[in-house]
PDB file of C-alpha atoms and ligand atoms in Angstrom:
ATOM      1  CA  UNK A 287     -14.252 -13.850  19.240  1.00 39.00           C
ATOM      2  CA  UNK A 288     -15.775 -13.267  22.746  1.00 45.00           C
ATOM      3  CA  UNK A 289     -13.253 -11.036  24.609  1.00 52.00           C
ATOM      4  CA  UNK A 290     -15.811  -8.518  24.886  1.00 56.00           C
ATOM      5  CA  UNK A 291     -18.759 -10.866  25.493  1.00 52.00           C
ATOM      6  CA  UNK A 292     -19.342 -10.251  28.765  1.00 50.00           C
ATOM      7  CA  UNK A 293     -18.823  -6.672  29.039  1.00 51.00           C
ATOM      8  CA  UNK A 294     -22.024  -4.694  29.761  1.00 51.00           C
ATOM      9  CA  UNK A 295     -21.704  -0.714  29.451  1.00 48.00           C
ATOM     10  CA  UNK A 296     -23.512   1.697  31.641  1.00 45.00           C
ATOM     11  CA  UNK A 297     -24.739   3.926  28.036  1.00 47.00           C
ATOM     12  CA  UNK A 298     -24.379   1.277  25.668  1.00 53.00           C
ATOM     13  CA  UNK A 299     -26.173  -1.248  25.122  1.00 56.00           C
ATOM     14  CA  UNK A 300     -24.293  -4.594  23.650  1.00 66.00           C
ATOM     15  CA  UNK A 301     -25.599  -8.013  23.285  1.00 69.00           C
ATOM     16  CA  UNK A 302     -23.904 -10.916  21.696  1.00 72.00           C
ATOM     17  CA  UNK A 303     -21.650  -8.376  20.551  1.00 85.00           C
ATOM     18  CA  UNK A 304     -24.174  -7.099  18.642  1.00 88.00           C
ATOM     19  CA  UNK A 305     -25.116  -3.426  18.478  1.00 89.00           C
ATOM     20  CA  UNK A 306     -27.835  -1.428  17.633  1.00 88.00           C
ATOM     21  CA  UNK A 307     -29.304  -4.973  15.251  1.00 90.00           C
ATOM     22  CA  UNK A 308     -26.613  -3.598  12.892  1.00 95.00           C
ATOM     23  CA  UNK A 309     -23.378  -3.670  13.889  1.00 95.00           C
ATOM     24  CA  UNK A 310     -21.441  -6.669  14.825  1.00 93.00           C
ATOM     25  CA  UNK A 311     -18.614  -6.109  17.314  1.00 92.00           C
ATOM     26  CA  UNK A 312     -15.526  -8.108  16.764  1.00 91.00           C
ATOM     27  CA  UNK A 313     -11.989  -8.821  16.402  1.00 93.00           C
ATOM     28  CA  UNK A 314     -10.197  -8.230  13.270  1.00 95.00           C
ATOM     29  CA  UNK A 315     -10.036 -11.466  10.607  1.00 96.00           C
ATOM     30  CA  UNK A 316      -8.791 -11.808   7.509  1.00 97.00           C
ATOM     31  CA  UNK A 317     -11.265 -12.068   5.356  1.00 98.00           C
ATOM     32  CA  UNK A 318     -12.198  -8.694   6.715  1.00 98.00           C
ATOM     33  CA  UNK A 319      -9.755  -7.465   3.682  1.00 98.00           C
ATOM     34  CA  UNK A 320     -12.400  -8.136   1.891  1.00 98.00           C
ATOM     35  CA  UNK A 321     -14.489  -5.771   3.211  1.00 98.00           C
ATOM     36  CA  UNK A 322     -13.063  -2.975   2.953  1.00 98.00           C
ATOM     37  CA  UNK A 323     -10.567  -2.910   6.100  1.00 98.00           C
ATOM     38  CA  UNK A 324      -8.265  -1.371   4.398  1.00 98.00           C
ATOM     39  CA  UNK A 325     -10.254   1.313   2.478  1.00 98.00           C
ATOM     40  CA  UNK A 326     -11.650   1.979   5.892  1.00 98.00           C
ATOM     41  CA  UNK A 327      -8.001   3.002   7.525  1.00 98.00           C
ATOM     42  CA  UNK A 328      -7.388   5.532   4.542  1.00 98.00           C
ATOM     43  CA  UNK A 329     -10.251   7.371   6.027  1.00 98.00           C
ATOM     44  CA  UNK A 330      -7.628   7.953   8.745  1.00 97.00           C
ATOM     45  CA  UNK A 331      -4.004   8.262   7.054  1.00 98.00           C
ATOM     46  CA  UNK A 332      -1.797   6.792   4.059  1.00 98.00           C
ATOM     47  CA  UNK A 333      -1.786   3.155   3.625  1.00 98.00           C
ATOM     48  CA  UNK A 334      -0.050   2.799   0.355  1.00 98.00           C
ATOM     49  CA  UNK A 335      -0.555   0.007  -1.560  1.00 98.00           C
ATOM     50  CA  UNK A 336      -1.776  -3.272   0.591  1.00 98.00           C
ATOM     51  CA  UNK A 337      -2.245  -6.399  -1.582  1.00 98.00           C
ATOM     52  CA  UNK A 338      -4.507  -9.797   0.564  1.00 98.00           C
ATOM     53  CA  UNK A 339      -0.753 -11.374   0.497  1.00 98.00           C
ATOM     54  CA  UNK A 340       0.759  -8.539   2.742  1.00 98.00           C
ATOM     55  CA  UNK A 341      -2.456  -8.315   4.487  1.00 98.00           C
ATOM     56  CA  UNK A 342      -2.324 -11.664   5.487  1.00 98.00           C
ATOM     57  CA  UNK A 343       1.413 -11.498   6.306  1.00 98.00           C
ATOM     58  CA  UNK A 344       1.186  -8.523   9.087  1.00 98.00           C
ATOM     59  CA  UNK A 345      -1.973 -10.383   9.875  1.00 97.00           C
ATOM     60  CA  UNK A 346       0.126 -13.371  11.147  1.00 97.00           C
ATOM     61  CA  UNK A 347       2.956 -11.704  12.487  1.00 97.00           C
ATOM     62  CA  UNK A 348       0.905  -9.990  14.655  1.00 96.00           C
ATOM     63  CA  UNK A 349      -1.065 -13.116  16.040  1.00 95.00           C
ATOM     64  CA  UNK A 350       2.853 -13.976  16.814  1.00 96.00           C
ATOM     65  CA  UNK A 351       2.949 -11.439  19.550  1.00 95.00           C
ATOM     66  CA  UNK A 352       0.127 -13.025  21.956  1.00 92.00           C
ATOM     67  CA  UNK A 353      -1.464 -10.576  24.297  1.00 93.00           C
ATOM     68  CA  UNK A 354       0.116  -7.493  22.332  1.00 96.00           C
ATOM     69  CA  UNK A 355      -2.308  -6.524  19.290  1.00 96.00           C
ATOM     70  CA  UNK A 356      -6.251  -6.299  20.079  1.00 95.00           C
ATOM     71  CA  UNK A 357      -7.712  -4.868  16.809  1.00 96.00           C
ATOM     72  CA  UNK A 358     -11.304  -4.536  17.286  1.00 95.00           C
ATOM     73  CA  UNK A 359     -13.749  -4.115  14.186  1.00 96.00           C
ATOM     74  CA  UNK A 360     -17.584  -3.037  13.574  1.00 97.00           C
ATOM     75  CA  UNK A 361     -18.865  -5.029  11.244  1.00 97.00           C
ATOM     76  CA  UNK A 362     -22.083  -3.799   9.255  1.00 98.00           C
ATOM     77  CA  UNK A 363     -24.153  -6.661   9.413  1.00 96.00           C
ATOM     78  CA  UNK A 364     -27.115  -5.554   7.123  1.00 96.00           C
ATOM     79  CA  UNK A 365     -24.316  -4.162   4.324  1.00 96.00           C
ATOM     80  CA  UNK A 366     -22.410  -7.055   2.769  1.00 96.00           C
ATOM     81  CA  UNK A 367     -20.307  -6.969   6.259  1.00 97.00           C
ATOM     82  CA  UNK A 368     -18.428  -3.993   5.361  1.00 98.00           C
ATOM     83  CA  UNK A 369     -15.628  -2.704   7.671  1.00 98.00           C
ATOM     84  CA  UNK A 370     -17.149   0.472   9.205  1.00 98.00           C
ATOM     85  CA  UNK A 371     -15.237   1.082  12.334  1.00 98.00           C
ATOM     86  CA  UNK A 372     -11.967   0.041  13.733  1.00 98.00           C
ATOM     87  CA  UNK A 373      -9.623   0.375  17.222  1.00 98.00           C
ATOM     88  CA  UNK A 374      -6.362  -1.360  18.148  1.00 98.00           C
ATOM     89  CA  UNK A 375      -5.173  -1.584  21.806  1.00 97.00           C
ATOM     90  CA  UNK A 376      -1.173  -2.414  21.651  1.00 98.00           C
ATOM     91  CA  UNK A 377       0.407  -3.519  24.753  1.00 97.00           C
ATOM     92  CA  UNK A 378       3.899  -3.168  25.262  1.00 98.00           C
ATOM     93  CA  UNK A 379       5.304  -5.290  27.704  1.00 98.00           C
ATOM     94  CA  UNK A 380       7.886  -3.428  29.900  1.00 98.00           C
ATOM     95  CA  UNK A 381      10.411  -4.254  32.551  1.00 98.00           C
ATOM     96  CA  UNK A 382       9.846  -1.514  34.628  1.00 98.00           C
ATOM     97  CA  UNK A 383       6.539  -1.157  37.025  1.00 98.00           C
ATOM     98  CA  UNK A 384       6.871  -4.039  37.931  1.00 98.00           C
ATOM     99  CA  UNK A 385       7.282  -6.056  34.886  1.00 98.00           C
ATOM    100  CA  UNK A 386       4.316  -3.285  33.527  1.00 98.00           C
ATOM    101  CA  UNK A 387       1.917  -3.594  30.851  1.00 98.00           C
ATOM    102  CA  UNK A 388       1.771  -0.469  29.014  1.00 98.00           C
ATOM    103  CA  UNK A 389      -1.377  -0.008  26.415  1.00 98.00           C
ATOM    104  CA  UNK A 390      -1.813   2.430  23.454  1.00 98.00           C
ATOM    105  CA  UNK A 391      -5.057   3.055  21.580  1.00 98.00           C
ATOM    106  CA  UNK A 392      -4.405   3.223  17.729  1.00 98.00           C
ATOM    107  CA  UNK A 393      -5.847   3.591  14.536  1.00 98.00           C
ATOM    108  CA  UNK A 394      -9.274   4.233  15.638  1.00 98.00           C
ATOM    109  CA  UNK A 395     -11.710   5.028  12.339  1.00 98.00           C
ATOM    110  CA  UNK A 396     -15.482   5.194  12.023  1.00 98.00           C
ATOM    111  CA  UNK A 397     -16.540   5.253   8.496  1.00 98.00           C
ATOM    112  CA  UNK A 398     -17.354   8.514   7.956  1.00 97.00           C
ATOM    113  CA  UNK A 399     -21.336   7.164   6.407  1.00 97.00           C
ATOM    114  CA  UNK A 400     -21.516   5.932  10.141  1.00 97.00           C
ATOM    115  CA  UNK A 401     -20.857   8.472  12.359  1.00 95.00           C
ATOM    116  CA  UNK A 402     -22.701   9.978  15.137  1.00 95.00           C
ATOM    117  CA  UNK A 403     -23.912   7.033  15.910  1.00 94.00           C
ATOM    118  CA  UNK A 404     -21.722   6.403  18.735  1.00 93.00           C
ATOM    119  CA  UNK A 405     -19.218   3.793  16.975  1.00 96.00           C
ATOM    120  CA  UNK A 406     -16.141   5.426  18.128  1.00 96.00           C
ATOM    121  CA  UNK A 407     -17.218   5.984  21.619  1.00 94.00           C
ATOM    122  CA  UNK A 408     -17.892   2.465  22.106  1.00 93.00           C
ATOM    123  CA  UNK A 409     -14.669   1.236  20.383  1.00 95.00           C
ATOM    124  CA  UNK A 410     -12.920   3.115  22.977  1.00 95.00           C
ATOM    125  CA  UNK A 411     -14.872   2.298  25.849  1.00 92.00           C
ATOM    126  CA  UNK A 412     -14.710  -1.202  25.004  1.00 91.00           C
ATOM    127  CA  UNK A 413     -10.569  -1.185  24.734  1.00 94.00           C
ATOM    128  CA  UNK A 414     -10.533   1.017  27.899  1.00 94.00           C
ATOM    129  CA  UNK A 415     -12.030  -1.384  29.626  1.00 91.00           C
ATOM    130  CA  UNK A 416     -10.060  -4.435  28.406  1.00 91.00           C
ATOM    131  CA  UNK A 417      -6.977  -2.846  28.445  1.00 94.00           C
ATOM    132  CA  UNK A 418      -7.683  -2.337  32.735  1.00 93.00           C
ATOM    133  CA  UNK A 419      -9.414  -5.227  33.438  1.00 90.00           C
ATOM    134  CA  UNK A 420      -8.062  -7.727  31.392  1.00 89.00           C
ATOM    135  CA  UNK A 421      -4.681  -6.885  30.482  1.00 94.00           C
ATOM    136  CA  UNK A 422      -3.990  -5.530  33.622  1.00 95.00           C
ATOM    137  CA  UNK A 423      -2.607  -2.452  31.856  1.00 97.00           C
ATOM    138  CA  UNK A 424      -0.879   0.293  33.831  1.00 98.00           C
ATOM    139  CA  UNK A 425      -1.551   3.502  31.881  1.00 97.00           C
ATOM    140  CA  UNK A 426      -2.769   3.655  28.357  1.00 98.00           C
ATOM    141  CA  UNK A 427      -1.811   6.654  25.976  1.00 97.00           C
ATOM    142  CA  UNK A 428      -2.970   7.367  22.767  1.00 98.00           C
ATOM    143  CA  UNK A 429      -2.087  10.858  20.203  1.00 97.00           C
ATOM    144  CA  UNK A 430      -4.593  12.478  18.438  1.00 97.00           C
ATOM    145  CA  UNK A 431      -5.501  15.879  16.560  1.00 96.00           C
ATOM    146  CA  UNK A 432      -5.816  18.847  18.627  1.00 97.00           C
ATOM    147  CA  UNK A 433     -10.379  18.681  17.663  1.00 97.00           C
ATOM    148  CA  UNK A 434     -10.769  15.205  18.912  1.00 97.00           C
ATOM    149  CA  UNK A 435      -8.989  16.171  22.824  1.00 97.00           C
ATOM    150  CA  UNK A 436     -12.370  16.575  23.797  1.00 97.00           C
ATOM    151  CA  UNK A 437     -13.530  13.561  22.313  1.00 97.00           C
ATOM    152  CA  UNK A 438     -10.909  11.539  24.229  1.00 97.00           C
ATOM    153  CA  UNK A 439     -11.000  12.999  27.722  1.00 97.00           C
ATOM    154  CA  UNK A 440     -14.298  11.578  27.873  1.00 95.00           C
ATOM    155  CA  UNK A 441     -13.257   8.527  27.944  1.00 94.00           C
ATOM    156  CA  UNK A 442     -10.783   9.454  31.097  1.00 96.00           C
ATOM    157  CA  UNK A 443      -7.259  10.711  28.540  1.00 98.00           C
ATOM    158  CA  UNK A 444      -5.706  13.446  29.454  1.00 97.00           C
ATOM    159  CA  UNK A 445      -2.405  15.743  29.016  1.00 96.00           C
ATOM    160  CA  UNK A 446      -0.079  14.826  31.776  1.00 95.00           C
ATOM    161  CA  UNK A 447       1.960  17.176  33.549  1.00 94.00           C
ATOM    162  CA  UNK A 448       5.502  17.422  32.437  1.00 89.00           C
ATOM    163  CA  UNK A 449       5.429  14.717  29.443  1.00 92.00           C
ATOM    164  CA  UNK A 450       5.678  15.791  26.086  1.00 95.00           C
ATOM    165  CA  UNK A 451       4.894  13.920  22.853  1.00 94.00           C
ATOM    166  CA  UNK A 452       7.879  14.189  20.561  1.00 96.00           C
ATOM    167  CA  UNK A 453       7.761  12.320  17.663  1.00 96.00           C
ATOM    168  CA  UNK A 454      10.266  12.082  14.237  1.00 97.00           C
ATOM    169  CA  UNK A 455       9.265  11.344  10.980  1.00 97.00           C
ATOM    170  CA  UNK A 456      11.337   9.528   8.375  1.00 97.00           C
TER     171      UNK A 456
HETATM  172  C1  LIG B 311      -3.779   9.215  14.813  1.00 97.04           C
HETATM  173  C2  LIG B 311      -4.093   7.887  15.462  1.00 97.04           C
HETATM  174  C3  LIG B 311      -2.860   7.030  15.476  1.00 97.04           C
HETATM  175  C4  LIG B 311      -2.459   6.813  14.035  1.00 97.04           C
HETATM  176  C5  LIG B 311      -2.124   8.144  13.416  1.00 97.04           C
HETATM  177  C6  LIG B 311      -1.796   7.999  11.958  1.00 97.04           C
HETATM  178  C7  LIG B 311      -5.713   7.438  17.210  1.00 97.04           C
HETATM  179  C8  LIG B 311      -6.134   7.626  18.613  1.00 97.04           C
HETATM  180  N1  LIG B 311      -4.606   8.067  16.815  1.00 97.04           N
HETATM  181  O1  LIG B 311      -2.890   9.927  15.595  1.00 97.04           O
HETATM  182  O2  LIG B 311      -3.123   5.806  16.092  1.00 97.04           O
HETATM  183  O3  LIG B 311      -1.417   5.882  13.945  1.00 97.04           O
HETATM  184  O4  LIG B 311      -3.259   9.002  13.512  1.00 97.04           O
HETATM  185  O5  LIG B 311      -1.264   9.170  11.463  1.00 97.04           O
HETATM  186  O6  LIG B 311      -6.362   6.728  16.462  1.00 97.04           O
HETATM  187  P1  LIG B 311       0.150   9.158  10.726  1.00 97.04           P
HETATM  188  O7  LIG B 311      -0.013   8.280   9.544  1.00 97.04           O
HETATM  189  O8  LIG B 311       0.355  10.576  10.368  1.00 97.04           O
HETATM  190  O9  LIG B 311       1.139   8.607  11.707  1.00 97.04           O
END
């Protein structure tokens, strides 16, 4: 519940994992099904149909993986503790790089009545900085649409050199 307790950004200001005296910074928890978690990612893509039982059941299976899935939500504190903003940081443990951590940003979603408010930015600050400092990650990659590149390389992501994304859909 603390991971990101003691982290104090240079532009944002966090206390108590509070933000703003409306949003509550936090890892995901169950009960956040409740609260629209779910309604929240289909802001982003298709989710399909994803009853509290299968919830619950990825839910666990991740917390199998220790160290792997960080899946950070903003909770609005003032608003029945809806689900307005969401990040994951997945790290892949690898053999190579010396026994390397690799980290990927995913799913990141602000609720679209919440933004410009500077959710997103400090969602991905926040994994940024945990993904370095804490999980002692040695690059971290994420894909996005061609209007948010700007949006990202703010945050220190850019194209590299002679890597491509390829990707295959099923
Ligand atoms: C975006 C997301 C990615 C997500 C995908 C879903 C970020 C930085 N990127 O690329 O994590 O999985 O959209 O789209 O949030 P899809 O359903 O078409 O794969």
């Amino acid at each position: 519940q603390s991971i990101f307790k003691e982290y104090s950004l240079k532009d944002v200001k966090l206390q108590d994992n509070i933000y703003d005296n409306k949003y509550l910074i936090r890892p995901l928890i169950i009960s956040d099904y409740d609260h629209g978690f779910i309604e929240l990612l289909r802001q982003l893509t298709d989710c399909g149909t994803v009853t509290y039982d299968d919830f619950k059941k990825r839910f666990n299976q991740m917390k199998q993986s220790p160290n792997t899935y960080h899946i950070l939500v903003i909770e609005d504190i003032n608003n029945d503790k809806q689900i307005v903003g969401t990040a994951t940081l997945v790290c892949e443990k690898k053999f190579i790089r010396q026994l390397g951590i690799r980290g990927r940003i995913e799913d990141v979603c602000v609720h679209d009545r919440c933004r410009g408010q500077q959710l997103g930015k400090l969602l991905i600050n926040l994994l940024t900085q945990f993904a370095r400092e804490k999980c002692d990650c040695y690059k971290i990659s994420l894909e996005c649409k061609d209007h948010l590149v700007t949006f990202y390389q703010q945050f220190g992501y850019n194209h590299e050199d002679k890597q491509n994304f390829l990707c295959q859909r099923f």
